[in-house]
């Protein structure tokens, strides 16, 4: 089988790779090419301008702000989402009281929680963003009304209207809408960890915290790592764009406090008629995304466990 | 879930292959592949134009009587029925031409950008809505046809009157960017100003305040009854200029707005700007702005206003249609020009901002340029204009067209405000010349921050002046000047 293996692989992969090249690689090449032009996106003629767009990028405060926010998204969102999801998944699968006949079990009503957590995943992100936009309404929204109802009428934040809070409000929505997916993903991962491990550990007197860090986490590492990359890309890409575009002041405000790179790409290309500059930001976004993936892969590299 | 690591053979394993390609795919797909959708075409491949027809009395533009016509309408607040009605008239005038190809969409840019890039745009476009194509860029790249022949053609209603002379003030100028050619014809006519419920004012036993002192006194009176004086679209603070800019013009004269539009150095440092900013800031300082306003979007602020939680809102005449579902029957919607500051104001009370909306364009590379213009000529007849006004409660560029039809309260008040203004209609151009500067920089980052109390008027002015200076120096932004 060793002989002719590559020819065999190539034979199978030619068609998908061709599609991939045309629809993924080629647009990349084009984007990079356009970033050296002054193309407006509204007419077919343009000329080469060398590194002008890149020089402008380095001098653009809004770009640096959007980069900063995107990086914050890519760091905070995975940590919070995956942390929460791990906690919930652990409680659902392993964290419950001991019951007769089972070494480990989830908390009471865990199957209900599993569905409840997954529920936001069914809603499109645009709908989620709209719903939260209403909830964040400072004048008659759900959150401030609830605050009023419990006697906190003096605490009526502006939420999305406050530059110090807006970015966190947006992040909270993303966490809310994605955490369920990871709960289910990690639950599936945990379900495939043999129960004997837990049994043995518990017999030896290990606490729940210890079993989590010594058994669950190491055996789940692969899943967590892909979840991390996935979540990071989500935070840098489409999902963060959708919530910022739909929910925030401006969008991207107040005072640039929520602008992210994808939003800036969109605004440059489709509002300002500066498609070439947009592709330049796109190239920067590509670099950030690749760097993020590389860092996660590098940091996450561990000895694989066999069981 | 278990796995076997450590392959003994050094070749490319199945797992490695899958893992690597999956990782690669994961990284690359979502980033920016979407931009491929708008990759530019090769241009020249565009269509050949249809032959020009014979110029006659009934066909002053020389439309080819057998040529097809394609119209794309923005399907927004005004719908598309008015355009369909006008297209029927086109077909009646040119029975030999095929039925007008009509398309209505909200995605103007997504649908038409590729066609501009490919050199095959439709013949007439209502370039409006959130996906409006940047006019400055279209003009700069010579994508639009000059509409001067249309303006100089006789009007449908009176062959002795040119189309140009049947239009409302400012319409022709708005279609110009640099020099004489007119690239855009704004079909709708929008009245901007301070919108309120006459009923709510009656309840407070008040008249619309003509000076700022009266305004503050009225707000104080309302505050005592638990009603806020003002609210605005806090998430889109670029609604504030609808009453703020004519206020500035009233205080300091039209030239102040012109120099702002022309991006002149220190245009924003004019004392009139400072006075207007300070007056608005006082509304915030004294607590006359509805609580939570900076977190409300346009619909939410309008709803709070129609519910009677606030008296005044800066807005445009579309608000009558947009807020119709939440507006009480006895609301008695009205619009007024901004209250003046004091007796030293340069322009009289009544100075108002009114300008064209729904920009129609005929692409330079369209196949049937004359047909596109002829369709516009038909739309600018009194009959079509009345049809539009009846259907969508908005005025058109056609000067008149309101006799004999019943006007809604807001529309009636708009017509009255225009009459009162007379010559004193101002038309600031920032929002069509420099969209980013107007909306994101002046609106959100400047005015929005000031009205939320996070910037003082002086800070807001110097911040906005900084944005304007930067735009003036930016060589990638095409500049325009008032003629």
XYZ file of N, CA and C in Angstrom, chain A residues 23-221:
597
model
N -12.459 28.641 -4.743
C -13.377 29.412 -3.903
C -12.769 29.932 -2.609
N -11.614 29.412 -2.237
C -10.996 29.892 -1.000
C -9.626 30.529 -1.271
N -8.762 29.769 -1.891
C -7.397 30.270 -2.086
C -7.377 31.461 -3.052
N -8.089 31.312 -4.159
C -8.061 32.358 -5.175
C -8.593 33.697 -4.645
N -9.731 33.704 -3.930
C -10.175 34.961 -3.325
C -9.132 35.589 -2.409
N -8.378 34.741 -1.709
C -7.323 35.272 -0.850
C -6.295 36.010 -1.688
N -5.880 35.343 -2.746
C -4.874 35.941 -3.611
C -5.410 37.255 -4.167
N -6.659 37.224 -4.614
C -7.274 38.438 -5.161
C -7.312 39.546 -4.119
N -7.746 39.185 -2.898
C -7.850 40.191 -1.847
C -6.509 40.849 -1.603
N -5.484 40.013 -1.536
C -4.156 40.564 -1.274
C -3.748 41.470 -2.426
N -4.087 41.031 -3.642
C -3.767 41.847 -4.812
C -4.493 43.192 -4.739
N -5.786 43.167 -4.435
C -6.570 44.404 -4.408
C -6.089 45.362 -3.327
N -5.458 44.801 -2.282
C -5.026 45.676 -1.202
C -3.878 46.592 -1.660
N -3.329 46.312 -2.821
C -2.278 47.194 -3.348
C -2.818 48.148 -4.416
N -4.154 48.232 -4.526
C -4.749 49.108 -5.541
C -5.581 50.197 -4.865
N -6.195 51.049 -5.682
C -7.108 52.045 -5.121
C -8.544 51.740 -5.564
N -8.849 50.466 -5.712
C -10.177 50.049 -6.187
C -11.266 50.530 -5.226
N -12.321 51.136 -5.786
C -13.407 51.630 -4.942
C -14.456 50.565 -4.691
N -14.550 49.595 -5.582
C -15.613 48.607 -5.468
C -16.842 49.011 -6.249
N -16.839 50.206 -6.794
C -18.019 50.676 -7.515
C -17.757 50.888 -9.003
N -16.544 50.655 -9.431
C -16.279 50.774 -10.857
C -15.129 49.836 -11.182
N -15.077 49.384 -12.412
C -14.058 48.373 -12.726
C -12.648 48.939 -12.880
N -12.475 50.251 -12.916
C -11.096 50.712 -13.117
C -10.405 51.106 -11.819
N -9.160 50.714 -11.741
C -8.353 51.050 -10.561
C -6.898 51.006 -10.979
N -6.044 51.545 -10.119
C -4.621 51.479 -10.439
C -3.838 51.032 -9.215
N -2.625 50.608 -9.456
C -1.792 50.132 -8.354
C -1.284 51.318 -7.544
N -1.295 51.174 -6.227
C -0.810 52.276 -5.397
C 0.270 51.810 -4.428
N 0.801 50.618 -4.655
C 1.852 50.117 -3.785
C 1.369 49.932 -2.358
N 2.155 50.404 -1.411
C 1.832 50.158 -0.009
C 1.017 51.276 0.637
N 0.423 52.142 -0.186
C -0.339 53.274 0.357
C -1.384 52.855 1.376
N -2.155 51.806 1.019
C -3.220 51.371 1.914
C -2.657 50.896 3.246
N -1.499 50.252 3.188
C -0.907 49.742 4.425
C -0.382 50.886 5.277
N 0.179 51.901 4.608
C 0.660 53.062 5.348
C -0.516 53.741 6.051
N -1.633 53.827 5.322
C -2.824 54.451 5.886
C -3.344 53.634 7.072
N -3.252 52.330 6.929
C -3.728 51.431 7.979
C -2.978 51.680 9.285
N -1.648 51.818 9.160
C -0.841 51.983 10.365
C -1.144 53.303 11.054
N -1.676 54.254 10.292
C -1.913 55.587 10.819
C -3.378 55.800 11.196
N -4.142 54.715 11.204
C -5.588 54.832 11.356
C -6.004 54.424 12.783
N -6.426 55.411 13.570
C -6.782 55.132 14.971
C -7.912 54.114 15.078
N -8.880 54.240 14.168
C -10.029 53.344 14.245
C -9.592 51.903 13.988
N -8.632 51.738 13.062
C -8.127 50.388 12.817
C -7.506 49.811 14.081
N -6.685 50.598 14.756
C -6.016 50.074 15.962
C -7.026 49.744 17.037
N -8.064 50.589 17.117
C -9.111 50.301 18.104
C -9.816 48.999 17.762
N -10.135 48.832 16.469
C -10.859 47.623 16.086
C -9.978 46.394 16.305
N -8.680 46.553 16.054
C -7.758 45.439 16.283
C -7.736 45.063 17.761
N -7.646 46.104 18.587
C -7.627 45.893 20.027
C -8.885 45.145 20.482
N -10.038 45.587 19.976
C -11.289 44.946 20.376
C -11.364 43.515 19.861
N -10.907 43.311 18.620
C -10.950 41.967 18.063
C -10.071 41.030 18.881
N -8.889 41.520 19.275
C -8.000 40.680 20.072
C -8.634 40.367 21.424
N -9.281 41.396 21.995
C -9.951 41.180 23.272
C -11.048 40.118 23.125
N -11.791 40.213 22.036
C -12.809 39.201 21.741
C -12.174 37.822 21.677
N -11.059 37.735 20.930
C -10.443 36.436 20.697
C -9.841 35.853 21.961
N -9.498 36.692 22.931
C -8.936 36.180 24.186
C -10.019 35.897 25.212
N -10.888 36.882 25.424
C -11.854 36.767 26.515
C -12.960 35.762 26.193
N -13.491 35.851 24.964
C -14.635 35.005 24.636
C -14.348 33.512 24.792
N -13.242 32.995 24.201
C -12.984 31.570 24.387
C -12.801 31.205 25.857
N -12.074 32.029 26.610
C -11.830 31.697 28.014
C -13.152 31.588 28.769
N -13.982 32.611 28.634
C -15.234 32.621 29.383
C -16.175 31.518 28.885
N -16.356 31.440 27.573
C -17.292 30.469 27.025
C -16.877 29.050 27.353
N -15.605 28.748 27.097
C -15.168 27.374 27.298
C -15.118 27.047 28.783
N -14.719 28.021 29.596
C -14.724 27.808 31.041
C -16.114 27.489 31.548
N -17.068 28.324 31.145
C -18.455 28.103 31.568
C -18.968 26.764 31.051
N -18.684 26.496 29.772
C -19.194 25.271 29.158
C -18.630 24.046 29.861
N -17.335 24.105 30.219
C -16.721 22.968 30.922
C -17.394 22.759 32.268
N -17.619 23.873 32.957
C -18.252 23.785 34.265
C -19.642 23.159 34.144
N -20.429 23.684 33.214
C -21.791 23.167 33.043
C -21.771 21.698 32.630
N -20.902 21.378 31.669
C -20.852 20.005 31.179
C -20.453 19.062 32.304
N -19.508 19.491 33.121
C -19.054 18.666 34.248
C -20.202 18.445 35.228
N -20.923 19.524 35.529
C -22.041 19.395 36.464
C -23.132 18.491 35.891
N -23.326 18.595 34.588
C -24.389 17.795 33.971
C -24.025 16.316 33.950
N -22.760 16.028 33.753
C -22.360 14.636 33.556
C -21.762 13.973 34.798
N -20.998 14.732 35.560
C -20.198 14.113 36.617
C -20.476 14.722 37.983
N -20.945 15.927 37.988
C -20.917 16.708 39.220
C -21.999 16.404 40.236
N -22.920 15.531 39.910
C -24.043 15.334 40.825
C -23.704 14.526 42.060
N -24.684 14.480 42.971
C -24.549 13.653 44.162
C -24.434 12.180 43.784
N -23.846 11.398 44.684
C -23.782 9.958 44.432
C -25.152 9.355 44.556
N -25.445 8.559 43.609
C -26.713 7.833 43.714
C -26.424 6.353 43.641
N -27.352 5.602 44.099
C -27.122 4.157 44.117
C -26.999 3.616 42.704
N -26.081 2.699 42.512
C -25.998 2.016 41.230
C -25.165 2.736 40.205
N -24.810 4.012 40.449
C -23.995 4.721 39.471
C -22.844 5.382 40.184
N -21.656 5.212 39.609
C -20.487 5.827 40.215
C -20.551 7.334 40.065
N -20.912 7.757 38.893
C -21.012 9.194 38.664
C -22.330 9.507 37.987
N -22.803 10.687 38.226
C -24.032 11.117 37.550
C -24.090 12.633 37.597
N -24.967 13.183 36.761
C -25.093 14.636 36.715
C -25.974 15.140 37.837
N -26.092 16.463 37.927
C -26.981 17.050 38.927
C -28.425 16.710 38.563
N -29.305 16.893 39.515
C -30.712 16.596 39.270
C -31.227 17.426 38.081
N -31.948 16.780 37.212
C -32.521 17.499 36.067
C -31.508 17.821 34.977
N -30.401 17.032 34.944
C -29.341 17.393 34.005
C -29.780 17.287 32.545
N -30.667 16.349 32.253
C -31.062 16.218 30.847
C -31.868 17.444 30.411
N -32.611 18.018 31.342
C -33.336 19.242 31.022
C -32.356 20.384 30.754
N -31.355 20.495 31.628
C -30.374 21.572 31.446
C -29.675 21.472 30.101
N -29.380 20.222 29.718
C -28.657 20.017 28.474
C -29.440 20.655 27.322
N -30.748 20.439 27.317
C -31.584 21.006 26.246
C -31.674 22.523 26.389
N -31.846 22.956 27.638
C -32.004 24.391 27.865
C -30.763 25.160 27.401
N -29.568 24.598 27.712
C -28.341 25.283 27.308
C -28.195 25.317 25.799
N -28.665 24.260 25.152
C -28.460 24.175 23.714
C -29.424 25.083 22.969
N -30.471 25.457 23.640
C -31.552 26.162 22.955
C -31.106 27.417 22.181
N -30.303 28.300 22.778
C -29.901 29.511 22.038
C -29.214 29.189 20.716
N -28.574 28.012 20.654
C -27.865 27.624 19.448
C -28.818 27.490 18.258
N -30.076 27.218 18.546
C -31.054 27.031 17.480
C -31.436 28.370 16.855
N -31.333 29.427 17.653
C -31.714 30.743 17.137
C -30.587 31.327 16.291
N -30.973 32.000 15.242
C -29.949 32.652 14.431
C -29.360 33.812 15.235
N -28.092 34.078 14.994
C -27.395 35.099 15.779
C -28.042 36.468 15.587
N -28.628 36.686 14.407
C -29.277 37.977 14.156
C -30.484 38.151 15.075
N -31.219 37.075 15.265
C -32.392 37.156 16.138
C -31.958 37.359 17.588
N -30.919 36.615 17.978
C -30.408 36.764 19.336
C -30.005 38.216 19.589
N -29.287 38.795 18.621
C -28.825 40.178 18.778
C -30.012 41.135 18.891
N -31.021 40.903 18.079
C -32.205 41.767 18.135
C -32.898 41.664 19.486
N -33.054 40.417 19.961
C -33.713 40.200 21.253
C -32.973 40.935 22.359
N -31.637 40.804 22.328
C -30.871 41.453 23.389
C -30.881 42.967 23.254
N -31.021 43.425 22.023
C -31.117 44.862 21.822
C -32.335 45.401 22.586
N -33.409 44.650 22.545
C -34.601 45.064 23.290
C -34.357 44.948 24.796
N -33.686 43.881 25.188
C -33.439 43.686 26.615
C -32.564 44.806 27.167
N -31.622 45.272 26.336
C -30.693 46.311 26.790
C -31.289 47.717 26.709
N -32.460 47.848 26.142
C -33.098 49.167 26.044
C -33.152 49.821 27.429
N -32.424 50.927 27.615
C -32.326 51.484 28.969
C -33.633 52.098 29.466
N -34.522 52.391 28.544
C -35.713 53.138 28.931
C -36.852 52.202 29.324
N -37.000 51.091 28.619
C -38.076 50.176 28.979
C -37.695 48.721 28.737
N -36.371 48.438 28.666
C -35.919 47.083 28.373
C -36.049 46.153 29.570
N -35.897 44.863 29.300
C -36.099 43.843 30.328
C -35.136 44.012 31.500
N -33.882 44.307 31.197
C -32.882 44.326 32.272
C -33.146 45.486 33.231
N -33.315 46.687 32.670
C -33.544 47.827 33.555
C -34.900 47.737 34.251
N -35.885 47.153 33.580
C -37.174 46.962 34.238
C -37.037 46.008 35.417
N -36.237 44.959 35.217
C -36.018 44.006 36.307
C -35.308 44.693 37.471
N -34.311 45.525 37.137
C -33.599 46.260 38.187
C -34.572 47.132 38.975
N -35.464 47.793 38.224
C -36.451 48.654 38.866
C -37.346 47.828 39.777
N -37.741 46.654 39.280
C -38.693 45.814 40.013
C -38.121 45.350 41.344
N -36.801 45.154 41.414
C -36.222 44.720 42.683
C -35.709 45.906 43.492
N -36.185 47.087 43.145
C -35.873 48.248 43.972
C -34.570 48.928 43.642
N -34.007 48.613 42.483
C -32.763 49.273 42.098
C -33.030 50.339 41.041
N -34.072 51.111 41.246
C -34.455 52.136 40.281
C -33.380 53.170 40.014
N -32.432 53.291 40.950
C -31.364 54.278 40.747
C -30.253 53.734 39.856
N -30.185 52.409 39.778
C -29.156 51.806 38.942
C -29.780 51.495 37.588
N -29.666 52.422 36.675
C -30.251 52.217 35.349
C -29.194 52.501 34.297
N -28.269 51.558 34.111
C -27.179 51.821 33.167
C -27.703 52.005 31.744
N -26.877 52.654 30.926
C -27.250 52.856 29.522
C -26.914 51.643 28.670
N -26.227 50.657 29.263
C -25.823 49.437 28.556
C -25.128 49.748 27.248
N -25.793 49.521 26.117
C -25.139 49.714 24.822
C -24.824 51.176 24.556
N -25.425 52.082 25.329
C -25.168 53.499 25.123
C -23.990 54.000 25.934
N -23.398 53.138 26.721
C -22.288 53.541 27.576
C -20.986 52.950 27.046
N -20.020 53.800 26.672
C -18.790 53.268 26.066
C -18.031 52.304 26.967
N -18.221 52.417 28.281
C -17.492 51.506 29.168
C -18.163 50.146 29.265
N -19.445 50.094 28.972
C -20.182 48.845 29.130
C -20.457 48.147 27.809
N -20.548 48.933 26.720
C -21.082 48.402 25.466
C -20.367 47.131 25.007
N -19.027 47.156 25.047
C -18.285 46.001 24.539
C -18.596 44.750 25.362
N -18.726 44.921 26.674
C -19.012 43.772 27.537
C -20.431 43.266 27.282
N -21.346 44.196 27.009
C -22.716 43.785 26.690
C -22.726 42.892 25.453
N -21.948 43.307 24.458
C -21.888 42.540 23.215
C -21.289 41.162 23.480
N -20.224 41.138 24.274
C -19.574 39.853 24.571
C -20.520 38.920 25.314
N -21.290 39.490 26.241
C -22.214 38.667 27.019
C -23.203 37.967 26.091
N -23.651 38.670 25.070
C -24.595 38.067 24.130
C -23.945 36.896 23.406
N -22.693 37.097 22.990
C -22.006 36.017 22.270
C -21.792 34.807 23.177
N -21.451 35.061 24.427
C -21.267 33.957 25.361
C -22.588 33.211 25.524
N -23.639 33.973 25.737
C -24.955 33.375 25.945
C -25.343 32.478 24.774
N -25.049 32.971 23.572
C -25.552 32.241 22.413
C -24.664 31.067 22.026
N -23.402 31.039 22.487
C -22.535 29.948 22.032
C -22.229 28.917 23.114
N -22.458 29.281 24.365
C -22.016 28.376 25.431
C -22.716 27.020 25.336
N -23.967 27.021 24.891
C -24.733 25.780 24.815
C -24.115 24.761 23.889
N -23.601 25.253 22.766
C -22.980 24.351 21.805
C -21.816 23.608 22.452
N -21.014 24.350 23.218
C -19.845 23.725 23.823
C -20.228 22.807 24.974
N -21.325 23.129 25.663
C -21.803 22.221 26.715
C -22.099 20.870 26.088
N -22.792 20.886 24.950
C -23.143 19.628 24.300
C -21.895 18.925 23.777
N -20.992 19.716 23.179
C -19.753 19.133 22.650
C -18.952 18.465 23.765
N -18.785 19.173 24.876
C -17.986 18.627 25.971
C -18.711 17.478 26.665
N -20.037 17.567 26.702
C -20.792 16.468 27.292
C -20.535 15.191 26.512
N -20.558 15.312 25.186
C -20.294 14.144 24.353
C -18.899 13.615 24.631
N -17.936 14.545 24.757
C -16.578 14.133 25.056
C -16.498 13.413 26.403
N -17.164 13.961 27.392
C -17.118 13.373 28.740
C -17.785 12.010 28.771
N -18.840 11.876 27.968
C -19.554 10.608 27.973
C -18.664 9.477 27.482
N -17.655 9.829 26.680
C -16.819 8.751 26.152
C -15.622 8.460 27.049
N -15.509 9.189 28.159
C -14.450 8.853 29.119
C -14.940 7.678 29.955
N -14.168 6.600 29.988
C -14.647 5.409 30.715
C -14.978 5.741 32.176
N -16.075 5.225 32.650
C -16.551 5.503 34.005
C -15.619 4.930 35.075
N -14.879 3.843 34.709
C -13.988 3.208 35.693
C -12.989 4.210 36.255
N -12.538 5.140 35.410
C -11.546 6.110 35.884
C -12.102 6.889 37.062
N -13.320 7.351 36.876
C -13.942 8.137 37.939
C -14.145 7.273 39.177
N -14.626 6.055 38.924
C -14.899 5.130 40.016
C -13.645 4.927 40.853
N -12.559 4.653 40.130
C -11.293 4.410 40.822
C -10.867 5.635 41.622
N -10.987 6.794 40.981
C -10.553 8.022 41.651
C -11.393 8.289 42.892
N -12.697 8.069 42.742
C -13.573 8.343 43.878
C -13.314 7.362 45.015
N -13.009 6.120 44.648
C -12.688 5.123 45.667
C -11.446 5.539 46.445
N -10.511 6.169 45.704
C -9.288 6.627 46.362
C -9.515 7.910 47.144
N -10.729 8.394 47.138
C -11.049 9.557 47.947
C -10.832 10.889 47.273
N -10.797 10.895 45.903
C -10.590 12.165 45.197
C -11.866 12.998 45.260
N -11.661 14.311 45.393
C -12.822 15.202 45.399
C -13.252 15.464 43.959
N -14.382 16.155 43.801
C -14.866 16.438 42.448
C -13.903 17.344 41.702
N -13.358 18.301 42.455
C -12.421 19.233 41.820
C -11.222 18.462 41.285
N -10.724 17.539 42.108
C -9.563 16.767 41.678
C -9.904 15.924 40.457
N -11.063 15.269 40.477
C -11.384 14.445 39.309
C -11.490 15.302 38.058
N -12.005 16.519 38.225
C -12.124 17.389 37.060
C -10.751 17.693 36.475
N -9.822 18.106 37.370
C -8.521 18.534 36.842
C -7.621 17.367 36.482
N -7.823 16.217 37.143
C -6.915 15.108 36.888
C -7.437 14.133 35.845
N -8.738 14.071 35.690
C -9.279 13.096 34.733
C -9.979 13.782 33.562
N -10.991 14.582 33.871
C -11.811 15.140 32.798
C -10.988 16.022 31.861
N -10.324 16.988 32.447
C -9.625 17.973 31.622
C -8.579 17.335 30.705
N -7.679 16.506 31.237
C -6.670 15.921 30.336
C -7.283 15.068 29.230
N -8.338 14.313 29.555
C -8.895 13.420 28.545
C -9.747 14.169 27.533
N -10.092 15.382 27.868
C -10.942 16.173 26.982
C -10.123 17.171 26.172
N -8.808 17.136 26.366
C -7.974 18.219 25.874
C -8.138 18.492 24.380
